[in-house]
PDB file of C-alpha atoms in Angstrom:
ATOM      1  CA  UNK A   1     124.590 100.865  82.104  1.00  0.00           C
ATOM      2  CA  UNK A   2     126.201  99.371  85.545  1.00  0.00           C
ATOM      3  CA  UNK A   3     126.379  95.929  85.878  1.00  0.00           C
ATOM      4  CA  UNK A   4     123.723  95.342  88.730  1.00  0.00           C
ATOM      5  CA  UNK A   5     125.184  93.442  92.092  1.00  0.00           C
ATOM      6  CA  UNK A   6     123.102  90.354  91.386  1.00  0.00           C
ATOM      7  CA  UNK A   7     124.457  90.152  87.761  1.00  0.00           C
ATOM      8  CA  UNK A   8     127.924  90.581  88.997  1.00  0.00           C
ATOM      9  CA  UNK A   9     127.884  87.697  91.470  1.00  0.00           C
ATOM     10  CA  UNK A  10     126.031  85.749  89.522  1.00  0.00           C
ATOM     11  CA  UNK A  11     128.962  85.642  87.373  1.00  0.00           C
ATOM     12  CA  UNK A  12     131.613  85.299  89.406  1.00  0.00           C
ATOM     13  CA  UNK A  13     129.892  82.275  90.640  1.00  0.00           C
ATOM     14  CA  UNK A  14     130.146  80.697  87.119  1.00  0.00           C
ATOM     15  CA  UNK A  15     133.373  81.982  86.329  1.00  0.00           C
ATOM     16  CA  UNK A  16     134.519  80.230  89.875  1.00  0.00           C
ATOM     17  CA  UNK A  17     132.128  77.114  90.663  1.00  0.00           C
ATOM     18  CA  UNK A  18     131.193  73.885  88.672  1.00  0.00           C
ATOM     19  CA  UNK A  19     128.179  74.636  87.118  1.00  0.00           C
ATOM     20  CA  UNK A  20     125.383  72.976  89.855  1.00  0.00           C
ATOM     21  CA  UNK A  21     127.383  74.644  92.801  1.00  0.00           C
ATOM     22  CA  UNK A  22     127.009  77.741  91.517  1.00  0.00           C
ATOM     23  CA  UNK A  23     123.449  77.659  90.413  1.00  0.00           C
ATOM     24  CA  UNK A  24     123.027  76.292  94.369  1.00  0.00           C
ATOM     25  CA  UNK A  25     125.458  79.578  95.940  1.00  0.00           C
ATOM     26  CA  UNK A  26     123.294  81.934  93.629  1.00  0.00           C
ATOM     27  CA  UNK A  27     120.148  80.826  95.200  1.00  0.00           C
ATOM     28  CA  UNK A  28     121.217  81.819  99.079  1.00  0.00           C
ATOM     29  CA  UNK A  29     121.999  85.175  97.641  1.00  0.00           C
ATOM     30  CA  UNK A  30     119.473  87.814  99.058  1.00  0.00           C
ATOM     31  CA  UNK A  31     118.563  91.461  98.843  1.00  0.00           C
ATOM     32  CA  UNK A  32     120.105  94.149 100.925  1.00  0.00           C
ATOM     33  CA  UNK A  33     120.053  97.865 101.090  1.00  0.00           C
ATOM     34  CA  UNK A  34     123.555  99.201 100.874  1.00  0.00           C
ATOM     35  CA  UNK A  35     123.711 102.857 102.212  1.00  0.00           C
ATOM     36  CA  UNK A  36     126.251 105.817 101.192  1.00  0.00           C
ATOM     37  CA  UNK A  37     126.669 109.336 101.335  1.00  0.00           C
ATOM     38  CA  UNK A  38     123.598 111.380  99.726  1.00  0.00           C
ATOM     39  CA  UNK A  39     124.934 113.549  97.280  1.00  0.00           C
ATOM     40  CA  UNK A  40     123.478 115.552  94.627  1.00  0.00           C
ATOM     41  CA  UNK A  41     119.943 114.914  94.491  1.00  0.00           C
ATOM     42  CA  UNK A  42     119.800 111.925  95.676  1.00  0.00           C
ATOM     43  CA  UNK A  43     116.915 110.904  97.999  1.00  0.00           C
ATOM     44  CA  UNK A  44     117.868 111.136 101.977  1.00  0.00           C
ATOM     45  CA  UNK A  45     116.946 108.399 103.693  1.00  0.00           C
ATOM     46  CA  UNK A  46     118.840 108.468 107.018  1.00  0.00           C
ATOM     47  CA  UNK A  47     122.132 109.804 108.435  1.00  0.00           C
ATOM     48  CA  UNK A  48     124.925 109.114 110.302  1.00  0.00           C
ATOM     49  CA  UNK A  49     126.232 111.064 113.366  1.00  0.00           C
ATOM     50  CA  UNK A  50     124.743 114.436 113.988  1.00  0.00           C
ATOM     51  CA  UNK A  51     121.633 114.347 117.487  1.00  0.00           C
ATOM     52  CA  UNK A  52     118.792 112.679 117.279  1.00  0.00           C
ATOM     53  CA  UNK A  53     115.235 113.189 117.571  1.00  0.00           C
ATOM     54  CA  UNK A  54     113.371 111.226 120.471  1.00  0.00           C
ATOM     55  CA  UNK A  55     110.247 111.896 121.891  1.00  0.00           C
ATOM     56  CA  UNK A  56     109.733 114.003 124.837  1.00  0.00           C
ATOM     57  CA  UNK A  57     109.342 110.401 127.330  1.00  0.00           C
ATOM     58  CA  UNK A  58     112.278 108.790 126.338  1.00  0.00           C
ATOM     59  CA  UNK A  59     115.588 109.555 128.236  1.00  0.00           C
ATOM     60  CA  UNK A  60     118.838 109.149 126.424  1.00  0.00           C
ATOM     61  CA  UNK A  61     120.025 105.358 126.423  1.00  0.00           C
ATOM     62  CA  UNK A  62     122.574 104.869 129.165  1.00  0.00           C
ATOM     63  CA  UNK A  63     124.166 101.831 129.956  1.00  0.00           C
ATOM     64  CA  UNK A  64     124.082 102.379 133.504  1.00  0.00           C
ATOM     65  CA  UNK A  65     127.403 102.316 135.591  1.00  0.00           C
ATOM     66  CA  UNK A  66     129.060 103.235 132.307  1.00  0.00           C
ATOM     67  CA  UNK A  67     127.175 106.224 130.964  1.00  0.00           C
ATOM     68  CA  UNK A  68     125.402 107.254 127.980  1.00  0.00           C
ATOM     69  CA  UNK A  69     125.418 105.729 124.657  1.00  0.00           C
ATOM     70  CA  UNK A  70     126.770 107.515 121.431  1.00  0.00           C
ATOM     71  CA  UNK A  71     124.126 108.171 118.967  1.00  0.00           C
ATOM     72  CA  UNK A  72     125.667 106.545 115.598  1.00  0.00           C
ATOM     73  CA  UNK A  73     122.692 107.034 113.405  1.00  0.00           C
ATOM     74  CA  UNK A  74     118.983 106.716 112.256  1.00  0.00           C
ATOM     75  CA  UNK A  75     117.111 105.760 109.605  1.00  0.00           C
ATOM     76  CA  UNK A  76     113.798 106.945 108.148  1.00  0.00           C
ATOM     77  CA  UNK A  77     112.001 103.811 107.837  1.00  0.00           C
ATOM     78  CA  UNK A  78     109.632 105.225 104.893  1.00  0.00           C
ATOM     79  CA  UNK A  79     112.595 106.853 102.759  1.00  0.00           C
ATOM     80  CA  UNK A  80     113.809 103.001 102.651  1.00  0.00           C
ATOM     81  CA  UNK A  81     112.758 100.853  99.913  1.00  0.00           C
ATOM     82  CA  UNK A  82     112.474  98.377 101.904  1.00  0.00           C
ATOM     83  CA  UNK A  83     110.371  96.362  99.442  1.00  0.00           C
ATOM     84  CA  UNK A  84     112.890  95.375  97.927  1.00  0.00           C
ATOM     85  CA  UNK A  85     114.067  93.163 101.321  1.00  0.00           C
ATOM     86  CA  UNK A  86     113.297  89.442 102.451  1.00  0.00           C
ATOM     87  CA  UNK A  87     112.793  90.558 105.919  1.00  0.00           C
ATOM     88  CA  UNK A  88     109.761  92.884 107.817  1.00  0.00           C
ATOM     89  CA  UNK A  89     111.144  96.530 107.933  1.00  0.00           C
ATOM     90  CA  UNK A  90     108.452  98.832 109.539  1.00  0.00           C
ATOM     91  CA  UNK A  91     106.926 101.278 106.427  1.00  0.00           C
ATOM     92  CA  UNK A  92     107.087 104.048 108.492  1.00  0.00           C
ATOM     93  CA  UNK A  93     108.568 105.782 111.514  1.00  0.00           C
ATOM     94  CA  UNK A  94     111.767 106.080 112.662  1.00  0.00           C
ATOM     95  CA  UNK A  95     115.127 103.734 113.808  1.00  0.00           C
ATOM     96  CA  UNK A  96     117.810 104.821 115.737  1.00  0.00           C
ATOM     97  CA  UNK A  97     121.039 103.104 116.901  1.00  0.00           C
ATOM     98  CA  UNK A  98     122.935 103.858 119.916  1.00  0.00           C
ATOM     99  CA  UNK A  99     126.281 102.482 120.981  1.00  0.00           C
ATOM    100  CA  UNK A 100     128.710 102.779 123.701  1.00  0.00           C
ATOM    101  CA  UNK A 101     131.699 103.522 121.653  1.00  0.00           C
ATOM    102  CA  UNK A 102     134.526 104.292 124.344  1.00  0.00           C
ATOM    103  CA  UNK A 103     134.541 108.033 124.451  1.00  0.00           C
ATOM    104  CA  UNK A 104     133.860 108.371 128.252  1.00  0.00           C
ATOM    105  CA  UNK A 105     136.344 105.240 129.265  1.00  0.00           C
ATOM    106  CA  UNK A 106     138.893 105.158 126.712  1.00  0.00           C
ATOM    107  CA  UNK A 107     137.166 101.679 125.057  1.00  0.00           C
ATOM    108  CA  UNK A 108     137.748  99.684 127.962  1.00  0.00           C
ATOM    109  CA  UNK A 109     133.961  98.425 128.555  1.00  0.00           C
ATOM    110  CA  UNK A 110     133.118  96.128 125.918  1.00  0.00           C
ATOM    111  CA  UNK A 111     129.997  95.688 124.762  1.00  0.00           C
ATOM    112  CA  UNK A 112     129.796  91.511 123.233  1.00  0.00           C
ATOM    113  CA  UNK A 113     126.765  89.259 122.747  1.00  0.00           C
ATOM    114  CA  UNK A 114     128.781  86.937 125.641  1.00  0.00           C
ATOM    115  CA  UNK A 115     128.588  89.228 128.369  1.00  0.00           C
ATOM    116  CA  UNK A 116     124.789  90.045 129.230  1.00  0.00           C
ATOM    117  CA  UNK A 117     125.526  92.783 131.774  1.00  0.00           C
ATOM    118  CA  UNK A 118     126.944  94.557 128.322  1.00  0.00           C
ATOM    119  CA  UNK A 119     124.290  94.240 126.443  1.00  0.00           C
ATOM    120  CA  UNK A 120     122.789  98.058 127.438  1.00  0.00           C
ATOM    121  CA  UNK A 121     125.416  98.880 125.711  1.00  0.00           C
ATOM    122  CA  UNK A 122     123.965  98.879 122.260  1.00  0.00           C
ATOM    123  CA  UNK A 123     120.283  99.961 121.726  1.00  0.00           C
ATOM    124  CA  UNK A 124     117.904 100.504 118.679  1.00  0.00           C
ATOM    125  CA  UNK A 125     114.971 102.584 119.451  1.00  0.00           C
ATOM    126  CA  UNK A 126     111.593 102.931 117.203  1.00  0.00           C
ATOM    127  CA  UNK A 127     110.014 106.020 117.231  1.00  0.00           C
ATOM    128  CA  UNK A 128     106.398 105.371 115.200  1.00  0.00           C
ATOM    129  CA  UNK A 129     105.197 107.276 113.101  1.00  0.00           C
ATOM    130  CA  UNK A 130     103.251 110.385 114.207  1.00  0.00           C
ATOM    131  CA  UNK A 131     104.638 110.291 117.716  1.00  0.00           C
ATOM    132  CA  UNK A 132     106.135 114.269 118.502  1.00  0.00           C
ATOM    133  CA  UNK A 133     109.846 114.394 118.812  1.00  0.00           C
ATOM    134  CA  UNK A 134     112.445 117.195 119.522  1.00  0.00           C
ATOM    135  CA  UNK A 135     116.368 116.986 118.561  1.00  0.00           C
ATOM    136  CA  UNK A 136     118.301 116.035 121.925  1.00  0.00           C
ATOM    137  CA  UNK A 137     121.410 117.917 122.933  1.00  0.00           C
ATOM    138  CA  UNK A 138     124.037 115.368 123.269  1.00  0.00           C
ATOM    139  CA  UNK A 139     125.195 114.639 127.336  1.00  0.00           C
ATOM    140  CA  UNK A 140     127.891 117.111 128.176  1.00  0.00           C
ATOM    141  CA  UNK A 141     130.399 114.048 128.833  1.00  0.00           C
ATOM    142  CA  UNK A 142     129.675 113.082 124.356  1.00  0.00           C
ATOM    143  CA  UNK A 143     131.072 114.406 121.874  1.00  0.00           C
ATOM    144  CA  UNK A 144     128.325 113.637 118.868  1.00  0.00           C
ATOM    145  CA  UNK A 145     129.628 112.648 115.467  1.00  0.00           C
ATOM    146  CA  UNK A 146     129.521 114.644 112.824  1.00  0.00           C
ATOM    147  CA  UNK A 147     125.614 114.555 110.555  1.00  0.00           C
ATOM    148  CA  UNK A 148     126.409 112.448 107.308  1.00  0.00           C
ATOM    149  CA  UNK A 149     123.424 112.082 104.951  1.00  0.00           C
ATOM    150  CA  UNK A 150     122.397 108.735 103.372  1.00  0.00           C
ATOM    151  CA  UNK A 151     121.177 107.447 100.843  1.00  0.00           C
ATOM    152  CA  UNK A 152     120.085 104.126  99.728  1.00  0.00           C
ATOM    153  CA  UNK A 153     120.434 101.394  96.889  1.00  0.00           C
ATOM    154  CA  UNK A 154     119.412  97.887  96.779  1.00  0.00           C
ATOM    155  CA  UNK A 155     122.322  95.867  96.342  1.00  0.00           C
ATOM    156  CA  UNK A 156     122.674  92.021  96.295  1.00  0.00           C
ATOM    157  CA  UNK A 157     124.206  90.058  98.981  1.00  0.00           C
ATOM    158  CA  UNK A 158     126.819  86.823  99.589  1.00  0.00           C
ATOM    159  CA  UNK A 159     126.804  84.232 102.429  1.00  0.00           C
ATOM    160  CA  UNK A 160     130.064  84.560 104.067  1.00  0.00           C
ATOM    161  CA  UNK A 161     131.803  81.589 103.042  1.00  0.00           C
ATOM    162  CA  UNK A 162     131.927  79.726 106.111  1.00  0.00           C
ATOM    163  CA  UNK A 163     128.144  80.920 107.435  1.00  0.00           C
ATOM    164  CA  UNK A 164     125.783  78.084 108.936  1.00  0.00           C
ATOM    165  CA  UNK A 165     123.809  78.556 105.421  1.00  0.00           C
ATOM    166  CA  UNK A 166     126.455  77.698 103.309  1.00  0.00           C
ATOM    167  CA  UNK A 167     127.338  74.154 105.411  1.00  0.00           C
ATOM    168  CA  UNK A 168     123.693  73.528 105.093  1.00  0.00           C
ATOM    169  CA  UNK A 169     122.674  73.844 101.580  1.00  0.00           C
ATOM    170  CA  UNK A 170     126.374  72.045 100.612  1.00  0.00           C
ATOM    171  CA  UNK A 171     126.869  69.337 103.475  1.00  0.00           C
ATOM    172  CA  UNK A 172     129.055  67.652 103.847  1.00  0.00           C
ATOM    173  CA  UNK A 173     132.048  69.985 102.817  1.00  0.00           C
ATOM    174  CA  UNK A 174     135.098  68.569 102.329  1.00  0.00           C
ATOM    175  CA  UNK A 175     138.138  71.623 103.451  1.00  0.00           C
ATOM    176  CA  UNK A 176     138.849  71.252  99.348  1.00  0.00           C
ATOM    177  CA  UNK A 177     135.064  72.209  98.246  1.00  0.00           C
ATOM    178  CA  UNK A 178     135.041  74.475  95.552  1.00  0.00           C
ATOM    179  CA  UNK A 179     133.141  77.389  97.402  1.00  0.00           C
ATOM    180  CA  UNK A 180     136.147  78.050  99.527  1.00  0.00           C
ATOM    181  CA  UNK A 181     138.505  78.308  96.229  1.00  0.00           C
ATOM    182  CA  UNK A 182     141.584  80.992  96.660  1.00  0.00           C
ATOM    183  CA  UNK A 183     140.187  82.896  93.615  1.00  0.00           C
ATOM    184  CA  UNK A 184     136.410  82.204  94.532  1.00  0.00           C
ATOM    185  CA  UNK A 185     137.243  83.960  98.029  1.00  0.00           C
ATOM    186  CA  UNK A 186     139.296  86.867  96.381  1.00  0.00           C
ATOM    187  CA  UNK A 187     136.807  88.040  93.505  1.00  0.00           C
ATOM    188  CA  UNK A 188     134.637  87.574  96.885  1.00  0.00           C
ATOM    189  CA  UNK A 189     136.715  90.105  98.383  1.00  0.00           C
ATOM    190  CA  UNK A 190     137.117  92.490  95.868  1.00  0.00           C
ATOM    191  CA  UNK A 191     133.672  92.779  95.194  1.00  0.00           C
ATOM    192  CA  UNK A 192     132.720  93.602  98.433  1.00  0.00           C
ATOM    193  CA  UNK A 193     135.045  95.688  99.067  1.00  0.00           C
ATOM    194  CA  UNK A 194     134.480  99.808 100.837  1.00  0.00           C
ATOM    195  CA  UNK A 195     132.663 101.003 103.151  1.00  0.00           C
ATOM    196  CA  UNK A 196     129.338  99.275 103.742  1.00  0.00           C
ATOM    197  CA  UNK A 197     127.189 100.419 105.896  1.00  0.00           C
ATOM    198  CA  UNK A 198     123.899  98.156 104.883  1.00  0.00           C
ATOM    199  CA  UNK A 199     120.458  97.004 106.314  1.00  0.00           C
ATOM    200  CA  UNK A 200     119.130  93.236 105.364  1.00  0.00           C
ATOM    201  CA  UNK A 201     120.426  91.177 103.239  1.00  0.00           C
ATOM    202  CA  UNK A 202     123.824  88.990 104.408  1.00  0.00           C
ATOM    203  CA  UNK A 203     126.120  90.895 106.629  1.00  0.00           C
ATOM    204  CA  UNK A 204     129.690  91.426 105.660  1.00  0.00           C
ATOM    205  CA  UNK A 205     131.791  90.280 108.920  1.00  0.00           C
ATOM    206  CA  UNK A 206     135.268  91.565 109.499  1.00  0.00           C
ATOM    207  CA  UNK A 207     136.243  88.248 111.120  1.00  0.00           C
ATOM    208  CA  UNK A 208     133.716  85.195 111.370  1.00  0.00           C
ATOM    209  CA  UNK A 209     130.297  85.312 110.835  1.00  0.00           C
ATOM    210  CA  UNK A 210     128.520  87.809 113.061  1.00  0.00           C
ATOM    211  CA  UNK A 211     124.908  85.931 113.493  1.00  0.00           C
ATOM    212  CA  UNK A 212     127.205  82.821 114.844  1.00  0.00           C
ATOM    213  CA  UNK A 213     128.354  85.536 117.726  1.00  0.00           C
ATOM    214  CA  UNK A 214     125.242  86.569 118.591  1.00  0.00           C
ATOM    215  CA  UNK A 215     123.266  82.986 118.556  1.00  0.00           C
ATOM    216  CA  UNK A 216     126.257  81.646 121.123  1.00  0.00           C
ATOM    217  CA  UNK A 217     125.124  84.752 123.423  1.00  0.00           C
ATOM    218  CA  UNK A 218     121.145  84.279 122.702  1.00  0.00           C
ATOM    219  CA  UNK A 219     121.800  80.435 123.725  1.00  0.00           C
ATOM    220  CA  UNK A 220     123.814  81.552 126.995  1.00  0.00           C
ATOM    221  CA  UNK A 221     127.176  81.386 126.103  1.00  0.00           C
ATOM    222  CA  UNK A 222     127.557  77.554 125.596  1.00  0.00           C
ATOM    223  CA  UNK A 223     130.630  75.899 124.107  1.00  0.00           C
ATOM    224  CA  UNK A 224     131.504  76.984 120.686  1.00  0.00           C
ATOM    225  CA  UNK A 225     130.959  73.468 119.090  1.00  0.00           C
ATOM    226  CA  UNK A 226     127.699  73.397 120.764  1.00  0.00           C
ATOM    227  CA  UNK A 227     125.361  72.178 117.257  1.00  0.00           C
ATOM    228  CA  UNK A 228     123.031  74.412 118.691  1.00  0.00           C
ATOM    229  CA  UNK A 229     124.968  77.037 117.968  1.00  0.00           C
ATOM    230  CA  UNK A 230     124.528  76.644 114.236  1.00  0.00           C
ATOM    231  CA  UNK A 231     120.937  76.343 114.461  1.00  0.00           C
ATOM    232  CA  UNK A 232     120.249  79.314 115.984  1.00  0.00           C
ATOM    233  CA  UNK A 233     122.360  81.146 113.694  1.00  0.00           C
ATOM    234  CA  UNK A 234     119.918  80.036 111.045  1.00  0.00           C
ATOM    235  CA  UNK A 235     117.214  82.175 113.347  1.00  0.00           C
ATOM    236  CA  UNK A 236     119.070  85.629 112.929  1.00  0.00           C
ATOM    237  CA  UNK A 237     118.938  88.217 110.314  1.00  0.00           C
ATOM    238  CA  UNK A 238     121.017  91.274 110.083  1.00  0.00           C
ATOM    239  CA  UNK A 239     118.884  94.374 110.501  1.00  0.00           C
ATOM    240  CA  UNK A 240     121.827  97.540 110.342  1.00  0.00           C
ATOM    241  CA  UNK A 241     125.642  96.704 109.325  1.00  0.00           C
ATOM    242  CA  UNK A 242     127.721 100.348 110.368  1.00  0.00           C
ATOM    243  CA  UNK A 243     130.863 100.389 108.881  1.00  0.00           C
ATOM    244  CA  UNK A 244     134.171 102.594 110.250  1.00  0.00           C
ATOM    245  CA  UNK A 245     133.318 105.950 108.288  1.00  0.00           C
ATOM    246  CA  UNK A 246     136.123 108.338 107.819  1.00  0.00           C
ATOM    247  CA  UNK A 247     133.143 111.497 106.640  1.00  0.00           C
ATOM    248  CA  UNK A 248     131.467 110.437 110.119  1.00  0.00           C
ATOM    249  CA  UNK A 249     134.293 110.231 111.947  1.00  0.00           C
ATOM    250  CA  UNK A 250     133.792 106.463 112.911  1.00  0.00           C
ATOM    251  CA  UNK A 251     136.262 104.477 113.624  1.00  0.00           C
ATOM    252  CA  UNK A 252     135.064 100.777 115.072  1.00  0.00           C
ATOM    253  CA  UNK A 253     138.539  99.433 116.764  1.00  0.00           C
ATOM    254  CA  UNK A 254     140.651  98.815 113.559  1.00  0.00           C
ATOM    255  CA  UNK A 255     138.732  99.776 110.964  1.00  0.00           C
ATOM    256  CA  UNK A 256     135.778  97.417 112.091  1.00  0.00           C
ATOM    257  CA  UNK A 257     132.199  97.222 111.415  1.00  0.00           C
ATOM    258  CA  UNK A 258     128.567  97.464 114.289  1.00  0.00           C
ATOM    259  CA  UNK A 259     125.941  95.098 113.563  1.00  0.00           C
ATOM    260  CA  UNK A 260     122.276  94.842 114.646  1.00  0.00           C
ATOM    261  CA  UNK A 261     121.075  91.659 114.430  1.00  0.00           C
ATOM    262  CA  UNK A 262     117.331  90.576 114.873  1.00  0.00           C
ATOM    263  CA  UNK A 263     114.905  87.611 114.622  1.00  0.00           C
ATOM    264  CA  UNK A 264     112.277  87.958 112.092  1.00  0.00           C
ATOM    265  CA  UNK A 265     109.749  86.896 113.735  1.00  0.00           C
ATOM    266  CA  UNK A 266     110.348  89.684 116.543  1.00  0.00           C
ATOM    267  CA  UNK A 267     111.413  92.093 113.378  1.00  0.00           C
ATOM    268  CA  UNK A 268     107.725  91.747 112.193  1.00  0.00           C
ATOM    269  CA  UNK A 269     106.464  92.411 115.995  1.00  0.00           C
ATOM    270  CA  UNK A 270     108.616  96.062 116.530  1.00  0.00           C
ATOM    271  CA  UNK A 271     110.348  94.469 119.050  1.00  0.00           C
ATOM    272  CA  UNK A 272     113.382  95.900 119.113  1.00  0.00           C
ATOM    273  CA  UNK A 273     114.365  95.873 122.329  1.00  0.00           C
ATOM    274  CA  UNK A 274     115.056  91.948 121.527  1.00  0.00           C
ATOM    275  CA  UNK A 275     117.636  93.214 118.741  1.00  0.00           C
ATOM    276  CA  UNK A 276     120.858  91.313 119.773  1.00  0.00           C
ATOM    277  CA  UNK A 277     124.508  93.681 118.917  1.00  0.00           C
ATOM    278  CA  UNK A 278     128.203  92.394 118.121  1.00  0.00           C
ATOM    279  CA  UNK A 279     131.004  94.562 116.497  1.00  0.00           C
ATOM    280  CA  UNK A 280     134.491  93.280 114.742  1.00  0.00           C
ATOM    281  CA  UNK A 281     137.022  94.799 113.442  1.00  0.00           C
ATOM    282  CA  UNK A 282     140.467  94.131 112.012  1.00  0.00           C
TER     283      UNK A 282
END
């Protein structure tokens, strides 16, 4: 039988921490749904790349004075076991992420949680349940990605080391705290490593924590040792994690990673539209 994820880092943390540290860093793990390439029979719960389906009123996101948004993938919100998560997922209906990826300017607009005018850039629509839809043909000026199935698994998830969590369930930290151990940070590392495309649970930045990012552009862009900054962090969840996919043909910068990230409380609401967007990459 495979080792689950939880029973994996659960170990690591023993092998790595003093006993009450560890016991501490196992409790902010948290459930996340790590999605891969259906295969076999496996059950299809989304898919990468390929058109979407949108109902007849809604136009294709464009972010306008740039153009229209690439269609990077969806998810069928009732294929997800989603029960499994700490956060609000809708039980039915449909998500779909759009992103302006570069195609139609060479990747010189950026789209960053620090530049509002950029934010049209990246959009998640919900289609609910029962509402008709038809597959859109893709603008003329887009060249769509090509349709990879997915499938999910739960999967447990790590705090980045450094994330606003971490500092507050250990403060103070010392730079020579035992979480941030060499070998801690590596079997970290290793573990996590591969694709991962992934809804809920902790996101898996490329650089620095991601929900840091977008809580600096939520709060208006403020100075980065702003405390405020940290407490709003402690406000965002990660809803959809897209990794660089070579079957897709997704490449994020160097071999970076999207990320969705959304309060819960407007999670729980369907507001979407409040979803905040960052990428990194290598």
């Amino acid at each position: 039988m495979t080792q689950s994820t939880a029973d994996t880092l659960h170990t690591l943390a023993r092998a790595h921490l003093p006993h009450e540290i560890a016991e501490r860093w196992i409790g902010l793990l948290r459930p996340g749904l790590r999605l891969e390439k259906a295969t076999g029979t496996a059950p299809v719960v989304g898919r990468l790349g390929g058109l979407p389906e949108l109902p007849e009123n809604e136009e294709w996101p464009v972010w306008e004075g740039h153009g229209p948004l690439s269609f990077v993938a969806s998810l069928d919100c009732a294929a997800l076991p989603s029960a499994a998560l700490d956060i609000t997922m809708p039980a039915d209906g449909t998500l779909a992420f759009f992103y302006f990826d570069g195609q139609l300017d060479d990747g010189c607009a950026v789209v960053a949680p620090d530049e509002p005018d950029s934010w049209a850039g990246a959009r998640v629509l919900y289609v609910p349940a029962g509402v008709a839809v038809a597959e859109r043909t893709a603008p003329e000026t887009m060249q769509p990605y090509p349709e990879v199935p997915l499938t999910a698994r739960v999967e447990t998830t790590a705090p980045y080391l450094w994330h606003p969590v971490v500092y507050r369930e250990f403060a103070p930290m010392p730079d020579d705290h035992p979480v941030w151990d060499d070998d801690f940070q590596e079997a970290l590392w290793d573990h996590f490593e591969g694709t991962e495309h992934r809804i809920g649970g902790h996101a898996h930045p490329v650089q620095d924590e991601v929900e840091t990012e977008v809580a600096r552009g939520a709060l208006g862009s403020p100075p980065w040792d702003d405390p405020r900054i940290k407490e709003e962090a402690l406000r965002w969840v990660l809803l959809a994690q897209i990794d660089s996919d070579d079957d897709a043909d997704m490449m994020w910068g160097d071999c970076g990673a999207l990320y969705w990230l959304i309060r819960p409380e407007d999670l729980a609401e369907r507001r979407f539209d409040r979803a905040m967007f960052t990428w990194q990459c290598g």
